[in-house]
The first five atom37 places (N, CA, C, CB, O) and aatype in JSON, in Angstrom:
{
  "aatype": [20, 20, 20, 20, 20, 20, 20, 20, 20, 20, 20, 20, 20, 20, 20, 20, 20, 20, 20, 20, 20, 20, 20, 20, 20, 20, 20, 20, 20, 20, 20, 20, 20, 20, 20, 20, 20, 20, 20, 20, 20, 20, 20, 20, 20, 20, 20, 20, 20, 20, 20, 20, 20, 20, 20, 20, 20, 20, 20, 20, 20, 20, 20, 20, 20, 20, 20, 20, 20, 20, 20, 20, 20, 20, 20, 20, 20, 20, 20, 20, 20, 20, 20, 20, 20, 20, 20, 20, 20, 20, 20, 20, 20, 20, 20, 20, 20, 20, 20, 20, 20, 20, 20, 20, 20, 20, 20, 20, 20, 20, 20, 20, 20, 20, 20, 20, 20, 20, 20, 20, 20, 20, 20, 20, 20, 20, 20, 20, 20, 20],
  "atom_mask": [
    [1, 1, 1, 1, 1],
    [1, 1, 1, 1, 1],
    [1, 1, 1, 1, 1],
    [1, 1, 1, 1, 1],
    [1, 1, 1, 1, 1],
    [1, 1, 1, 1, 1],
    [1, 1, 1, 1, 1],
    [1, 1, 1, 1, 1],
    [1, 1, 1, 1, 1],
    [1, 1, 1, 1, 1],
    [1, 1, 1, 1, 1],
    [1, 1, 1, 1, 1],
    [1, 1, 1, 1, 1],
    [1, 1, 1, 1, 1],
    [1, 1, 1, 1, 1],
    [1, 1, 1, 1, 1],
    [1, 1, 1, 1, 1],
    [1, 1, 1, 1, 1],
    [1, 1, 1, 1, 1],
    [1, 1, 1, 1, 1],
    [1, 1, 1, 1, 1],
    [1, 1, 1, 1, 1],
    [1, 1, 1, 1, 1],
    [1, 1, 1, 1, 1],
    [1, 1, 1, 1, 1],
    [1, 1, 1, 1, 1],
    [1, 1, 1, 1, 1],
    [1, 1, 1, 1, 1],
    [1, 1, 1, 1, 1],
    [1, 1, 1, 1, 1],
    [1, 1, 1, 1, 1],
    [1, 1, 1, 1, 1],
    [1, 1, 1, 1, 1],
    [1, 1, 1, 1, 1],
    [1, 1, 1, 1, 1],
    [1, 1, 1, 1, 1],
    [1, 1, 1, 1, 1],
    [1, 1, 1, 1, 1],
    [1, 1, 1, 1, 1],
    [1, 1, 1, 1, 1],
    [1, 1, 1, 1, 1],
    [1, 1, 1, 1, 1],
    [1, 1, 1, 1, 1],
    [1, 1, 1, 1, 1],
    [1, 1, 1, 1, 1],
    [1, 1, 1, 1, 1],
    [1, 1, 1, 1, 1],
    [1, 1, 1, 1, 1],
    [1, 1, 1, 1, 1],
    [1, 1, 1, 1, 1],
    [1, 1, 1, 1, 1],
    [1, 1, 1, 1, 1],
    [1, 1, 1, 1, 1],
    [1, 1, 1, 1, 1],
    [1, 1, 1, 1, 1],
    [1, 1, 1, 1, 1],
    [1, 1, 1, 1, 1],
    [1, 1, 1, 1, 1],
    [1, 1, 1, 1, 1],
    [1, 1, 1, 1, 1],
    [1, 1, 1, 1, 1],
    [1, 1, 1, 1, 1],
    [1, 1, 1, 1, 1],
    [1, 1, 1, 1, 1],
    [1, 1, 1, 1, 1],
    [1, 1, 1, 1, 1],
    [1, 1, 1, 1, 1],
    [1, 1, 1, 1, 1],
    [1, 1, 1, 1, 1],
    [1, 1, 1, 1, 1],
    [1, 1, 1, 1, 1],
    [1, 1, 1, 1, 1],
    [1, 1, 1, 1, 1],
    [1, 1, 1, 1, 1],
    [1, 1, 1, 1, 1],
    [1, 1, 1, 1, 1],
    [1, 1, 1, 1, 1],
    [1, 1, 1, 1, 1],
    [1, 1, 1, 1, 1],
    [1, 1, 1, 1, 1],
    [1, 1, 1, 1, 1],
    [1, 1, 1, 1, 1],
    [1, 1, 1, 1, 1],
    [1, 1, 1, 1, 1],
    [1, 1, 1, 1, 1],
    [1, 1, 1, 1, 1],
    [1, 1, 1, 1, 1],
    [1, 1, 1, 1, 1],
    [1, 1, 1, 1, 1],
    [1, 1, 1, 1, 1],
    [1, 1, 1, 1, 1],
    [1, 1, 1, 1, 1],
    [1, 1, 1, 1, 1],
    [1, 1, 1, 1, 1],
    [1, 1, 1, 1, 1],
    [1, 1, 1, 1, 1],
    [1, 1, 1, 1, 1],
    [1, 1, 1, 1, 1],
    [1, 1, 1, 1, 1],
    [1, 1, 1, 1, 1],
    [1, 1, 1, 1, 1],
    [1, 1, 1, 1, 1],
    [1, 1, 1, 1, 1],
    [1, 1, 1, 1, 1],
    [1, 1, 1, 1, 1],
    [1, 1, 1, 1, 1],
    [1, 1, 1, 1, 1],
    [1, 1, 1, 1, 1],
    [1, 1, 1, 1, 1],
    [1, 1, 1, 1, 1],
    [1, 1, 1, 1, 1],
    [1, 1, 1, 1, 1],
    [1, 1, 1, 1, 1],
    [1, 1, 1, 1, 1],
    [1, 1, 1, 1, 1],
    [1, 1, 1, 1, 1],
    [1, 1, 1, 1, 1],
    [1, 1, 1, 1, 1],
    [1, 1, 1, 1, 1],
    [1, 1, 1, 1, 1],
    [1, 1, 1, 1, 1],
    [1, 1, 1, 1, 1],
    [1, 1, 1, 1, 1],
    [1, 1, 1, 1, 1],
    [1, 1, 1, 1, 1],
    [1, 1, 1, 1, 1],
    [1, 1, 1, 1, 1],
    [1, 1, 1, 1, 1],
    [1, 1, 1, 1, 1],
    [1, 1, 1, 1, 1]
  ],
  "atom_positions": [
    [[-9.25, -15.58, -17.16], [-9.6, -14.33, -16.51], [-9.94, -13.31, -17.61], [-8.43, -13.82, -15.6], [-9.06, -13.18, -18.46]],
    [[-10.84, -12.7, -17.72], [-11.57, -11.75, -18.74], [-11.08, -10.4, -18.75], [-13.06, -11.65, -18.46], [-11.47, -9.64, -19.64]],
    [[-10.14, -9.93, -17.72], [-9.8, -8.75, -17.54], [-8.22, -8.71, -16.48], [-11.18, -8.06, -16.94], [-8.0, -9.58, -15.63]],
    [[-7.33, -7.61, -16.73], [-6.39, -7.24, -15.86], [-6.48, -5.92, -15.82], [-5.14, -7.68, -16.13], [-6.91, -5.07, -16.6]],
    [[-5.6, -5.9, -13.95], [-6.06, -3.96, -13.3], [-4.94, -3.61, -14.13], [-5.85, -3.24, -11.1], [-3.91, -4.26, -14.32]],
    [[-5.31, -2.34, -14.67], [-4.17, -2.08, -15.21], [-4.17, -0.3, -14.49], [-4.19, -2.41, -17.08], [-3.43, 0.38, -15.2]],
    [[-4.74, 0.5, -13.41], [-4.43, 1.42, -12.65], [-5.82, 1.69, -11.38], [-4.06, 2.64, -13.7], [-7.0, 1.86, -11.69]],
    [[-5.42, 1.67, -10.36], [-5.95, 2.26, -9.62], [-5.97, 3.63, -9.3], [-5.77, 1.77, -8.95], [-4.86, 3.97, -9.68]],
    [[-6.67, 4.94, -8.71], [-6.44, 5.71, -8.72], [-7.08, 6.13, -6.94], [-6.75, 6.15, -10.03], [-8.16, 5.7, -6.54]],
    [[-6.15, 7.01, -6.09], [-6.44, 6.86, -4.77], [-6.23, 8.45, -4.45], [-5.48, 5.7, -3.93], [-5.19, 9.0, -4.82]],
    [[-7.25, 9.18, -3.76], [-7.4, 10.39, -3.5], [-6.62, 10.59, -2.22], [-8.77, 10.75, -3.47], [-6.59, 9.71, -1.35]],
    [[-5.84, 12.01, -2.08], [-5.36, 12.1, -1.35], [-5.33, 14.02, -1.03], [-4.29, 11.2, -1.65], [-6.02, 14.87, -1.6]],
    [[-4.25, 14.24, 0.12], [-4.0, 15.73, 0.02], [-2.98, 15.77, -0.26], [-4.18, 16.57, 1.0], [-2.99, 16.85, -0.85]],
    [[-1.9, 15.4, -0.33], [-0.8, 15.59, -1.18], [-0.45, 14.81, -1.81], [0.09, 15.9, -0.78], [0.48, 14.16, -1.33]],
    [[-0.94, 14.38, -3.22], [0.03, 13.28, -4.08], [0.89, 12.74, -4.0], [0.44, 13.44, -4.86], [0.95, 11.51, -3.96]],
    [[2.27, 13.9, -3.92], [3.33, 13.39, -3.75], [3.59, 12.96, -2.61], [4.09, 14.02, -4.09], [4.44, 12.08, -2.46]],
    [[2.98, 13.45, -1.69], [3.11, 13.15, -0.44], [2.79, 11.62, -0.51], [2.25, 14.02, 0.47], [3.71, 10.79, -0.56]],
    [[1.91, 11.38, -0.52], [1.47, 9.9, -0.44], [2.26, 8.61, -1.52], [-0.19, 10.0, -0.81], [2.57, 7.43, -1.37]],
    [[2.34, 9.66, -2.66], [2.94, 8.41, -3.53], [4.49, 8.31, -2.92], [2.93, 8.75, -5.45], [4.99, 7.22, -3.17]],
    [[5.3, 9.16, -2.22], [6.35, 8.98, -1.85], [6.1, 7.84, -0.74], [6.94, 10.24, -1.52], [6.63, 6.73, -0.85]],
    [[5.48, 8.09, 0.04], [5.7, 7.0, 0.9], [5.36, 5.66, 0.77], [5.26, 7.26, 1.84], [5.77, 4.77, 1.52]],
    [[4.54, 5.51, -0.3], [4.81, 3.8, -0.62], [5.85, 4.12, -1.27], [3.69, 2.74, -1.54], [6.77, 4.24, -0.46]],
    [[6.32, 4.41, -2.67], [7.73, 4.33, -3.1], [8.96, 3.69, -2.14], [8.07, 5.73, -3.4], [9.68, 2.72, -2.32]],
    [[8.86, 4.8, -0.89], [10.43, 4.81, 0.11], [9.84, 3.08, 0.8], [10.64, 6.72, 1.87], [10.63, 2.2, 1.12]],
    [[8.58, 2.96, 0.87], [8.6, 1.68, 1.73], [9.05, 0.71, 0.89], [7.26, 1.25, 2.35], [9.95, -0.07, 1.21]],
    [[8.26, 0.68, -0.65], [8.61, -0.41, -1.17], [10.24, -0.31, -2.31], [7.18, -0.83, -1.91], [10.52, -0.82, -3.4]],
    [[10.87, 0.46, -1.5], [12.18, 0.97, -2.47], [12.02, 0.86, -3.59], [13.4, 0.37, -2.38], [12.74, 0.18, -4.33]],
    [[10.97, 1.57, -3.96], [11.36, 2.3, -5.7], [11.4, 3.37, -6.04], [10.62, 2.09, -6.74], [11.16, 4.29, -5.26]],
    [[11.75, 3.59, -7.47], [12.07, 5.08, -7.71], [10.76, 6.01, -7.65], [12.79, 5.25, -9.18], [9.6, 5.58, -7.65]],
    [[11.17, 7.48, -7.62], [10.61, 8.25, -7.2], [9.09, 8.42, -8.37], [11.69, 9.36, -6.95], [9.11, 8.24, -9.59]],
    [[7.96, 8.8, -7.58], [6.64, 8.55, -8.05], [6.88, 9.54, -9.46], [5.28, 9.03, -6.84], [7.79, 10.37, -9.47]],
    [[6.17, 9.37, -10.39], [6.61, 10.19, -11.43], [5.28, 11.25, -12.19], [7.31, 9.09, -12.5], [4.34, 10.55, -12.55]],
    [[5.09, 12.63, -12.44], [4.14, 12.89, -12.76], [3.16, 12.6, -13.87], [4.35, 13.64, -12.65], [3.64, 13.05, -14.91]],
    [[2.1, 12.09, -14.06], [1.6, 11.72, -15.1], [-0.16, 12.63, -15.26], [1.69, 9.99, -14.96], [-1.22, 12.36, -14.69]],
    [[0.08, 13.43, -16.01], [-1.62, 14.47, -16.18], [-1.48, 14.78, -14.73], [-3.57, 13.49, -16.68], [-0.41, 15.11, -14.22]],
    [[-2.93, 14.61, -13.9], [-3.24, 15.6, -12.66], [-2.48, 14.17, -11.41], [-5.57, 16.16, -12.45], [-2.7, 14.21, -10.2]],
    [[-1.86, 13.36, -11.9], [-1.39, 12.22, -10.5], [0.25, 12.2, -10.61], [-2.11, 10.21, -10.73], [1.09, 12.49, -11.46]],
    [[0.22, 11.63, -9.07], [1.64, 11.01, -9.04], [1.12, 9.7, -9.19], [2.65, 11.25, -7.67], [0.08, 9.14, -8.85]],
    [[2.23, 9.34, -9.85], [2.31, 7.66, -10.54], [2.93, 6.7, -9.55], [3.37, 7.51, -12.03], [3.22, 7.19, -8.46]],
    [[3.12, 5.72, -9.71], [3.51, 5.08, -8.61], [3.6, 3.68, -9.4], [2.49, 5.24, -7.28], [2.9, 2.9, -8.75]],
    [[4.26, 2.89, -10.73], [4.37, 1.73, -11.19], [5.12, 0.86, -10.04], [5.05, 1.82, -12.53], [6.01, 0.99, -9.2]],
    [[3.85, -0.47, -10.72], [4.44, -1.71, -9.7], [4.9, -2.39, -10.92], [3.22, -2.76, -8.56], [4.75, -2.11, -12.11]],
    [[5.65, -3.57, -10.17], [6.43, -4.85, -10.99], [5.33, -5.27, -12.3], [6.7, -6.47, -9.73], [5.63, -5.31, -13.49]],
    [[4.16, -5.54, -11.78], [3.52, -6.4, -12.75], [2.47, -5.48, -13.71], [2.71, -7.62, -11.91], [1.38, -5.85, -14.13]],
    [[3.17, -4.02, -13.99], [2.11, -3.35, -15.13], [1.23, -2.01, -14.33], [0.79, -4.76, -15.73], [1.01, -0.84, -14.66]],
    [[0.91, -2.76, -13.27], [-0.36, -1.69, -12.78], [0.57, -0.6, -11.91], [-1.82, -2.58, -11.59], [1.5, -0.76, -11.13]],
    [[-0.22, 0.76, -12.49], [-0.39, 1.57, -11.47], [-0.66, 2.03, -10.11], [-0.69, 1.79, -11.7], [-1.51, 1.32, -9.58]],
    [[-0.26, 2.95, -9.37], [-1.17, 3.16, -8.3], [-0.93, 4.71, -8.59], [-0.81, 2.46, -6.69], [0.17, 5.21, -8.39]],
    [[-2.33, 5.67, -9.19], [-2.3, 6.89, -9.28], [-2.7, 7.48, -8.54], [-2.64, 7.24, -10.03], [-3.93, 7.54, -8.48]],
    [[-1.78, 8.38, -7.39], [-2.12, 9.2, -6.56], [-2.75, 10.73, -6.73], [-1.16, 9.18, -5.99], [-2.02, 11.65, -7.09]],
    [[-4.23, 10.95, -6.44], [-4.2, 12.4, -6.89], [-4.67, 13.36, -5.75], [-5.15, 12.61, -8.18], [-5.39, 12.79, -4.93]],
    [[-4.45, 14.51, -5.54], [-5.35, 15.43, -4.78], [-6.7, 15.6, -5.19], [-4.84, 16.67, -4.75], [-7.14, 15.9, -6.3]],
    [[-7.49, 15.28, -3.77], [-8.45, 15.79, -3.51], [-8.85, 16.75, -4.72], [-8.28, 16.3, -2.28], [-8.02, 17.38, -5.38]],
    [[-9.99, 16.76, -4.88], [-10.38, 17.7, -6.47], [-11.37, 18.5, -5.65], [-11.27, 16.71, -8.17], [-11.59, 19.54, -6.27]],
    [[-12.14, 18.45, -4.37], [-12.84, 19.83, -3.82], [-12.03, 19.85, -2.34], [-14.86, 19.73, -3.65], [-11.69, 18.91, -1.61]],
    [[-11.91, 20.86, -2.23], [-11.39, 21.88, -0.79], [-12.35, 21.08, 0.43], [-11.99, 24.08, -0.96], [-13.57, 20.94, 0.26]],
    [[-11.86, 20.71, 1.3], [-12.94, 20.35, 2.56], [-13.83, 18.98, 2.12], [-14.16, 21.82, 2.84], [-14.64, 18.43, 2.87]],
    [[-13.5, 18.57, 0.77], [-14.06, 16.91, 0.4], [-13.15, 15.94, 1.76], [-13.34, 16.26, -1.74], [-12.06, 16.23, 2.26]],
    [[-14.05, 14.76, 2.11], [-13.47, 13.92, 3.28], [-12.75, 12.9, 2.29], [-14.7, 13.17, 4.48], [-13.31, 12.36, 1.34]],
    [[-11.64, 12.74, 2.61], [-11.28, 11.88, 1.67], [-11.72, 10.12, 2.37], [-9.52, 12.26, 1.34], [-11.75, 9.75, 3.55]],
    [[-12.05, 9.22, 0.92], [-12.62, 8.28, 1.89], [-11.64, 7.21, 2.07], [-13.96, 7.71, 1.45], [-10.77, 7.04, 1.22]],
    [[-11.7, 6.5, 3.09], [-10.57, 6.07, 2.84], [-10.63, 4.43, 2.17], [-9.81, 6.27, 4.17], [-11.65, 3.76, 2.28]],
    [[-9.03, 3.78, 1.28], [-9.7, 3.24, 1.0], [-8.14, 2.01, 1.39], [-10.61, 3.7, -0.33], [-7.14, 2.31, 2.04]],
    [[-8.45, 0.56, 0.68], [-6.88, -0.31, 1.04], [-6.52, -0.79, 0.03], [-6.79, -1.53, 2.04], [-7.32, -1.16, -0.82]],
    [[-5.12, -0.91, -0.1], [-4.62, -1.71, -1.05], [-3.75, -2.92, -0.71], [-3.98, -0.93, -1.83], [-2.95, -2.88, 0.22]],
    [[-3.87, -3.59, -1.19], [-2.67, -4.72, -1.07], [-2.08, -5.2, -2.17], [-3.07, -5.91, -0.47], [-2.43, -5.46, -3.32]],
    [[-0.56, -5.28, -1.19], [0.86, -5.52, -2.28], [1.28, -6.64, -1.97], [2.2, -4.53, -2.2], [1.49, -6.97, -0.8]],
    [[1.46, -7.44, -3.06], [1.84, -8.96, -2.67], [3.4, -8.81, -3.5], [0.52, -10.44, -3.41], [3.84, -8.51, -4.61]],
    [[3.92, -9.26, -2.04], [5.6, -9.23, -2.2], [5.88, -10.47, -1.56], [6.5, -7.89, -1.42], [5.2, -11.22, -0.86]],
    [[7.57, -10.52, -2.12], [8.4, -11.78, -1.76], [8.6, -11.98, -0.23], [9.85, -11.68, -2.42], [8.35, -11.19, 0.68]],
    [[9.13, -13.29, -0.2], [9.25, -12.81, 1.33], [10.91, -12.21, 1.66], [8.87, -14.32, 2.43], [11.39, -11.97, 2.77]],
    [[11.47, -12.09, 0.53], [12.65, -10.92, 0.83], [12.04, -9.69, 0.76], [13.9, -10.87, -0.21], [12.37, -8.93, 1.67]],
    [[11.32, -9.31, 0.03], [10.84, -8.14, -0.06], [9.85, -7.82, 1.26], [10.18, -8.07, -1.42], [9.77, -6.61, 1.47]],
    [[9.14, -8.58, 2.12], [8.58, -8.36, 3.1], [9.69, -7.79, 4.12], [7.86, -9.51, 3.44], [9.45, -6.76, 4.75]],
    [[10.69, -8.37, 4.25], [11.9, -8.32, 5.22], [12.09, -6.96, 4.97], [13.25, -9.31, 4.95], [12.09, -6.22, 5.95]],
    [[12.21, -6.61, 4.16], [12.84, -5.11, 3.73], [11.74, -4.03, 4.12], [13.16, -4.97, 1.91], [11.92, -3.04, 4.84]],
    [[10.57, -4.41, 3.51], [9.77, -3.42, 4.09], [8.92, -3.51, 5.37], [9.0, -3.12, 3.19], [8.28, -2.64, 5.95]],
    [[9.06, -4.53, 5.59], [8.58, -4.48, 7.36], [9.78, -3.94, 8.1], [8.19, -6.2, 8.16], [9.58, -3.37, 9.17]],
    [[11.47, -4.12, 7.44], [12.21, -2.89, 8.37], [12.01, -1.7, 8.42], [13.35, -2.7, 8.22], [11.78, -1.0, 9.41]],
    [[12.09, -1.35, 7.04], [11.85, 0.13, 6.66], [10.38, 0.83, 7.84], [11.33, 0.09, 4.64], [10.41, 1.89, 8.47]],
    [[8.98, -0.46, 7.79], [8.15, 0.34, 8.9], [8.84, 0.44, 10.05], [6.85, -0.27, 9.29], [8.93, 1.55, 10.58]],
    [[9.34, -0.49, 10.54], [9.99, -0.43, 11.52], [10.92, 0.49, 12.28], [10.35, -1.13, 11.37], [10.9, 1.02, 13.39]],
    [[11.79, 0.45, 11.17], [13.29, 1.54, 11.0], [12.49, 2.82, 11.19], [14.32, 1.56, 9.18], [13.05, 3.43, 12.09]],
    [[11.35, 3.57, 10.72], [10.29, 4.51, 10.11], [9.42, 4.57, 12.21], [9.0, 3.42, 8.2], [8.91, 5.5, 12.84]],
    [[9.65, 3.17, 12.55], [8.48, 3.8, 13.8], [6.81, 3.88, 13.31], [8.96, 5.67, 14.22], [5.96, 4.48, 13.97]],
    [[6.63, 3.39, 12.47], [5.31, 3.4, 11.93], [4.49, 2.78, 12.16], [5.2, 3.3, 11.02], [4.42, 1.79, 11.42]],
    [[3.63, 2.86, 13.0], [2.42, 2.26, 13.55], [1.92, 0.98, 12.82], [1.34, 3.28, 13.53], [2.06, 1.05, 11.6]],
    [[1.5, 0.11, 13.17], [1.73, -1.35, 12.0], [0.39, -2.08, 12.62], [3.6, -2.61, 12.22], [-0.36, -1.62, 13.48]],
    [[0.32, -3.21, 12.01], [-1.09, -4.1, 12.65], [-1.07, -5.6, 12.17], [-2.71, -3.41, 12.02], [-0.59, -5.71, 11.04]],
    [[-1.27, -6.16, 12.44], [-1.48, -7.7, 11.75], [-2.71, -8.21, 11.32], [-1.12, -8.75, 12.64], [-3.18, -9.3, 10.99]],
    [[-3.19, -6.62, 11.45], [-5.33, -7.14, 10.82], [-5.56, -5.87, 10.43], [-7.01, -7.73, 12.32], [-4.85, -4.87, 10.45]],
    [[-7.13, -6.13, 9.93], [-7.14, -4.47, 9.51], [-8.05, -4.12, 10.53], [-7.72, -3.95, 7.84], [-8.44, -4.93, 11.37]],
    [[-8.38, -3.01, 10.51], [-9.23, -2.33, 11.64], [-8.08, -1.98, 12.98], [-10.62, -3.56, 12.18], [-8.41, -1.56, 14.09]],
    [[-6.87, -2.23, 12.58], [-6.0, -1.83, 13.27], [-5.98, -2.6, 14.65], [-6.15, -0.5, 13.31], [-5.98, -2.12, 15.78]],
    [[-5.95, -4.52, 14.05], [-6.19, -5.31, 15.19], [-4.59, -6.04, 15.37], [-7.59, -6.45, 14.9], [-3.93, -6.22, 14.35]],
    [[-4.31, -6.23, 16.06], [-2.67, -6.45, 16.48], [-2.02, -5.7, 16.16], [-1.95, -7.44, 16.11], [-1.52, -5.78, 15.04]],
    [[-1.75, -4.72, 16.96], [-1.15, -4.02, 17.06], [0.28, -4.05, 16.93], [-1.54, -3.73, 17.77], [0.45, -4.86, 17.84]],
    [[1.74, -3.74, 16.42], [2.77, -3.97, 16.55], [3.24, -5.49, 16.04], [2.91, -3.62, 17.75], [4.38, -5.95, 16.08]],
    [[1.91, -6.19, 15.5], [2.55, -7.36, 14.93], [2.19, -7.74, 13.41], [2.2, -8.51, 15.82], [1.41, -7.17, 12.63]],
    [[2.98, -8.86, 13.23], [2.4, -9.09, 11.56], [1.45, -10.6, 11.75], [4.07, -9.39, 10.11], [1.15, -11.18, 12.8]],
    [[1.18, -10.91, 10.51], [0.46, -12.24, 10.75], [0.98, -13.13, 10.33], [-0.68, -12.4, 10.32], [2.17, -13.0, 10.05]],
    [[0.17, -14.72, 10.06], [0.93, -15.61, 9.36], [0.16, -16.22, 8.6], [1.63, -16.43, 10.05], [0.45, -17.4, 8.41]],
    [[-1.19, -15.61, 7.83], [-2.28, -16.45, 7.37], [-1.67, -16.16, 6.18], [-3.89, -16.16, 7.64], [-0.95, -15.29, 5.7]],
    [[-2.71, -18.11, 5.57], [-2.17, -18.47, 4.45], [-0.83, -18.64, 3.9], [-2.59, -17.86, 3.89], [-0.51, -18.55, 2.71]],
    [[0.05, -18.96, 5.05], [1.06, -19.58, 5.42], [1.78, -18.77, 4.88], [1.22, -20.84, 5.19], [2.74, -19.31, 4.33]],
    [[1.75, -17.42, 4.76], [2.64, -16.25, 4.66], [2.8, -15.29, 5.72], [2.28, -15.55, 3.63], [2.44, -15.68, 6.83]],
    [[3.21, -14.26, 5.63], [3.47, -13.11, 6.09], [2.57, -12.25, 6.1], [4.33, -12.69, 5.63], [1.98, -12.36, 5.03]],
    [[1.89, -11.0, 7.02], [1.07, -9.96, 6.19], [1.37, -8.67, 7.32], [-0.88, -10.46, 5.9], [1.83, -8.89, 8.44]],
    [[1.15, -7.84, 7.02], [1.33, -6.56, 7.76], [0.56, -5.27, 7.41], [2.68, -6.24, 7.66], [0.93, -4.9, 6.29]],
    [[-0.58, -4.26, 8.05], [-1.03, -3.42, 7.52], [-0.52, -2.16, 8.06], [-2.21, -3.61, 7.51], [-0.34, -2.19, 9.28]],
    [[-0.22, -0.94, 7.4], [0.41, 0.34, 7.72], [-0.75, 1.29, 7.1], [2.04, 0.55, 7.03], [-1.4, 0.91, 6.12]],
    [[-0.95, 2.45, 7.68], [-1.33, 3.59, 7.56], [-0.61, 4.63, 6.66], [-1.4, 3.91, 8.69], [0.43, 5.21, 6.96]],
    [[-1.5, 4.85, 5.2], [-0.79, 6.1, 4.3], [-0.72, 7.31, 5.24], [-1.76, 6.58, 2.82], [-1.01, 7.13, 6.43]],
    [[-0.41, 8.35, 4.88], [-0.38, 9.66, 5.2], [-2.03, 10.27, 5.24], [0.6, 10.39, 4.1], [-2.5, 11.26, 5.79]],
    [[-2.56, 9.35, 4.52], [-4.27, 10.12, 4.28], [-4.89, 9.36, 5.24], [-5.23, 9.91, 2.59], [-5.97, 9.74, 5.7]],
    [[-4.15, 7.95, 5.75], [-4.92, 6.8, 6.49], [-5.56, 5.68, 5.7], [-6.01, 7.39, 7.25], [-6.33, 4.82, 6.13]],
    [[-5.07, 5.85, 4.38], [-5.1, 4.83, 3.5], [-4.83, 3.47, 4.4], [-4.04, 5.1, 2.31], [-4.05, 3.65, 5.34]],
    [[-5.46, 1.92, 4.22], [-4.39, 1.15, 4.75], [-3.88, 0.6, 3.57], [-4.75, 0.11, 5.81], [-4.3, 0.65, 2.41]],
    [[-2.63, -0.09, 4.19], [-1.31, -0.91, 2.94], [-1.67, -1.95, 3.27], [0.55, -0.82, 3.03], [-1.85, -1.92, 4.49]],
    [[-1.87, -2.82, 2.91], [-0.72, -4.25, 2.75], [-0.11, -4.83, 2.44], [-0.62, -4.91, 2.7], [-0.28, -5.03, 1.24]],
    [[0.87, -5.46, 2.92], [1.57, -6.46, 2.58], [1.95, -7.28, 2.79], [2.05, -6.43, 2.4], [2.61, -7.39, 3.82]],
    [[1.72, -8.49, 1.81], [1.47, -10.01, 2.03], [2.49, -10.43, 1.07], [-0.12, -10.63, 1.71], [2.92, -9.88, 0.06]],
    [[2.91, -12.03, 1.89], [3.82, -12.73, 1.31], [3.17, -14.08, 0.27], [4.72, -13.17, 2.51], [3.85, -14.71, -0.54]],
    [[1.93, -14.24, 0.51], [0.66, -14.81, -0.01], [-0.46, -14.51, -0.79], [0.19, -15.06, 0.71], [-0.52, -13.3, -0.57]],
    [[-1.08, -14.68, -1.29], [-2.35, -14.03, -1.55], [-3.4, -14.86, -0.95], [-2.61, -13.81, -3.05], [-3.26, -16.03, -0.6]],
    [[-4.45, -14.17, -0.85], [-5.39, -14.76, -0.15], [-6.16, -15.73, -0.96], [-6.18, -13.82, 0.41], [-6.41, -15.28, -2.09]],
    [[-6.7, -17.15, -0.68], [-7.27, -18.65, -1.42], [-8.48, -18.15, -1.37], [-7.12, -20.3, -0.64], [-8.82, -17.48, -0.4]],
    [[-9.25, -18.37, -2.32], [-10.79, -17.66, -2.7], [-11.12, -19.49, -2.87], [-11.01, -16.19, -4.6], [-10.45, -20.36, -3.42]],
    [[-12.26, -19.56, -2.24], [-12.73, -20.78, -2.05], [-13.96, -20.62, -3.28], [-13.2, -21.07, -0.37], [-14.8, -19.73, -3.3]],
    [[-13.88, -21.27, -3.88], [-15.11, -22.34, -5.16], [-14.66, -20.87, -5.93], [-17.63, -22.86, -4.7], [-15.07, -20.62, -7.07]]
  ]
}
């Protein structure tokens, strides 16, 4: 492989706002400030830098990420949506509603950021054919 992500960066209206709530889903510590973002380190190096919107009345666009977790770690945070009441899906486009999936012989579940970001999270990653 010729390259690793080493940060994404995802527009929002409140930084903290947003970086808190993946944090509390995926129980980690609190997002931390870094220059104009909230930070948001995962297990394997990469970032997820949350920033505000940089013009007044810009649409923010929206965009998805996916988090590939254990399947203890799925358990935990599919309660937490749960526990939370948080609108959930088992596809994106917001198709199954209230359920998760089972492709690629895992787990997957999509949630809505605060901006309408979608999440995921998968117990798999997805098989890229040839």
């Amino acid at each position: 492989m010729p390259a690793q992500l080493d940060h994404t960066i995802v527009h929002s209206t409140d930084r903290f706002a947003s970086a808190r709530f993946l944090t509390e889903l995926i129980g980690a510590t609190e997002p931390r400030a870094f220059g104009p973002f909230a930070a948001v380190p995962l297990a394997n190096g990469v970032t997820v830098d949350y920033a505000d919107s940089l013009v007044a009345g810009d649409r923010i666009v929206m965009q998805h990420l996916a988090l590939l977790v254990s399947e203890d770690e799925f358990d935990e945070i599919f309660g937490r949506i749960v526990e939370r009441g948080l609108p959930h899906w088992a596809e994106p486009a917001h198709h199954g509603p209230g359920q998760i999936n089972h492709r690629d012989q895992g787990r997957g579940v999509y949630v809505d950021d605060p901006d309408g970001h979608a999440i995921e999270f998968l117990t798999h990653t997805h098989v890229l054919d040839g």
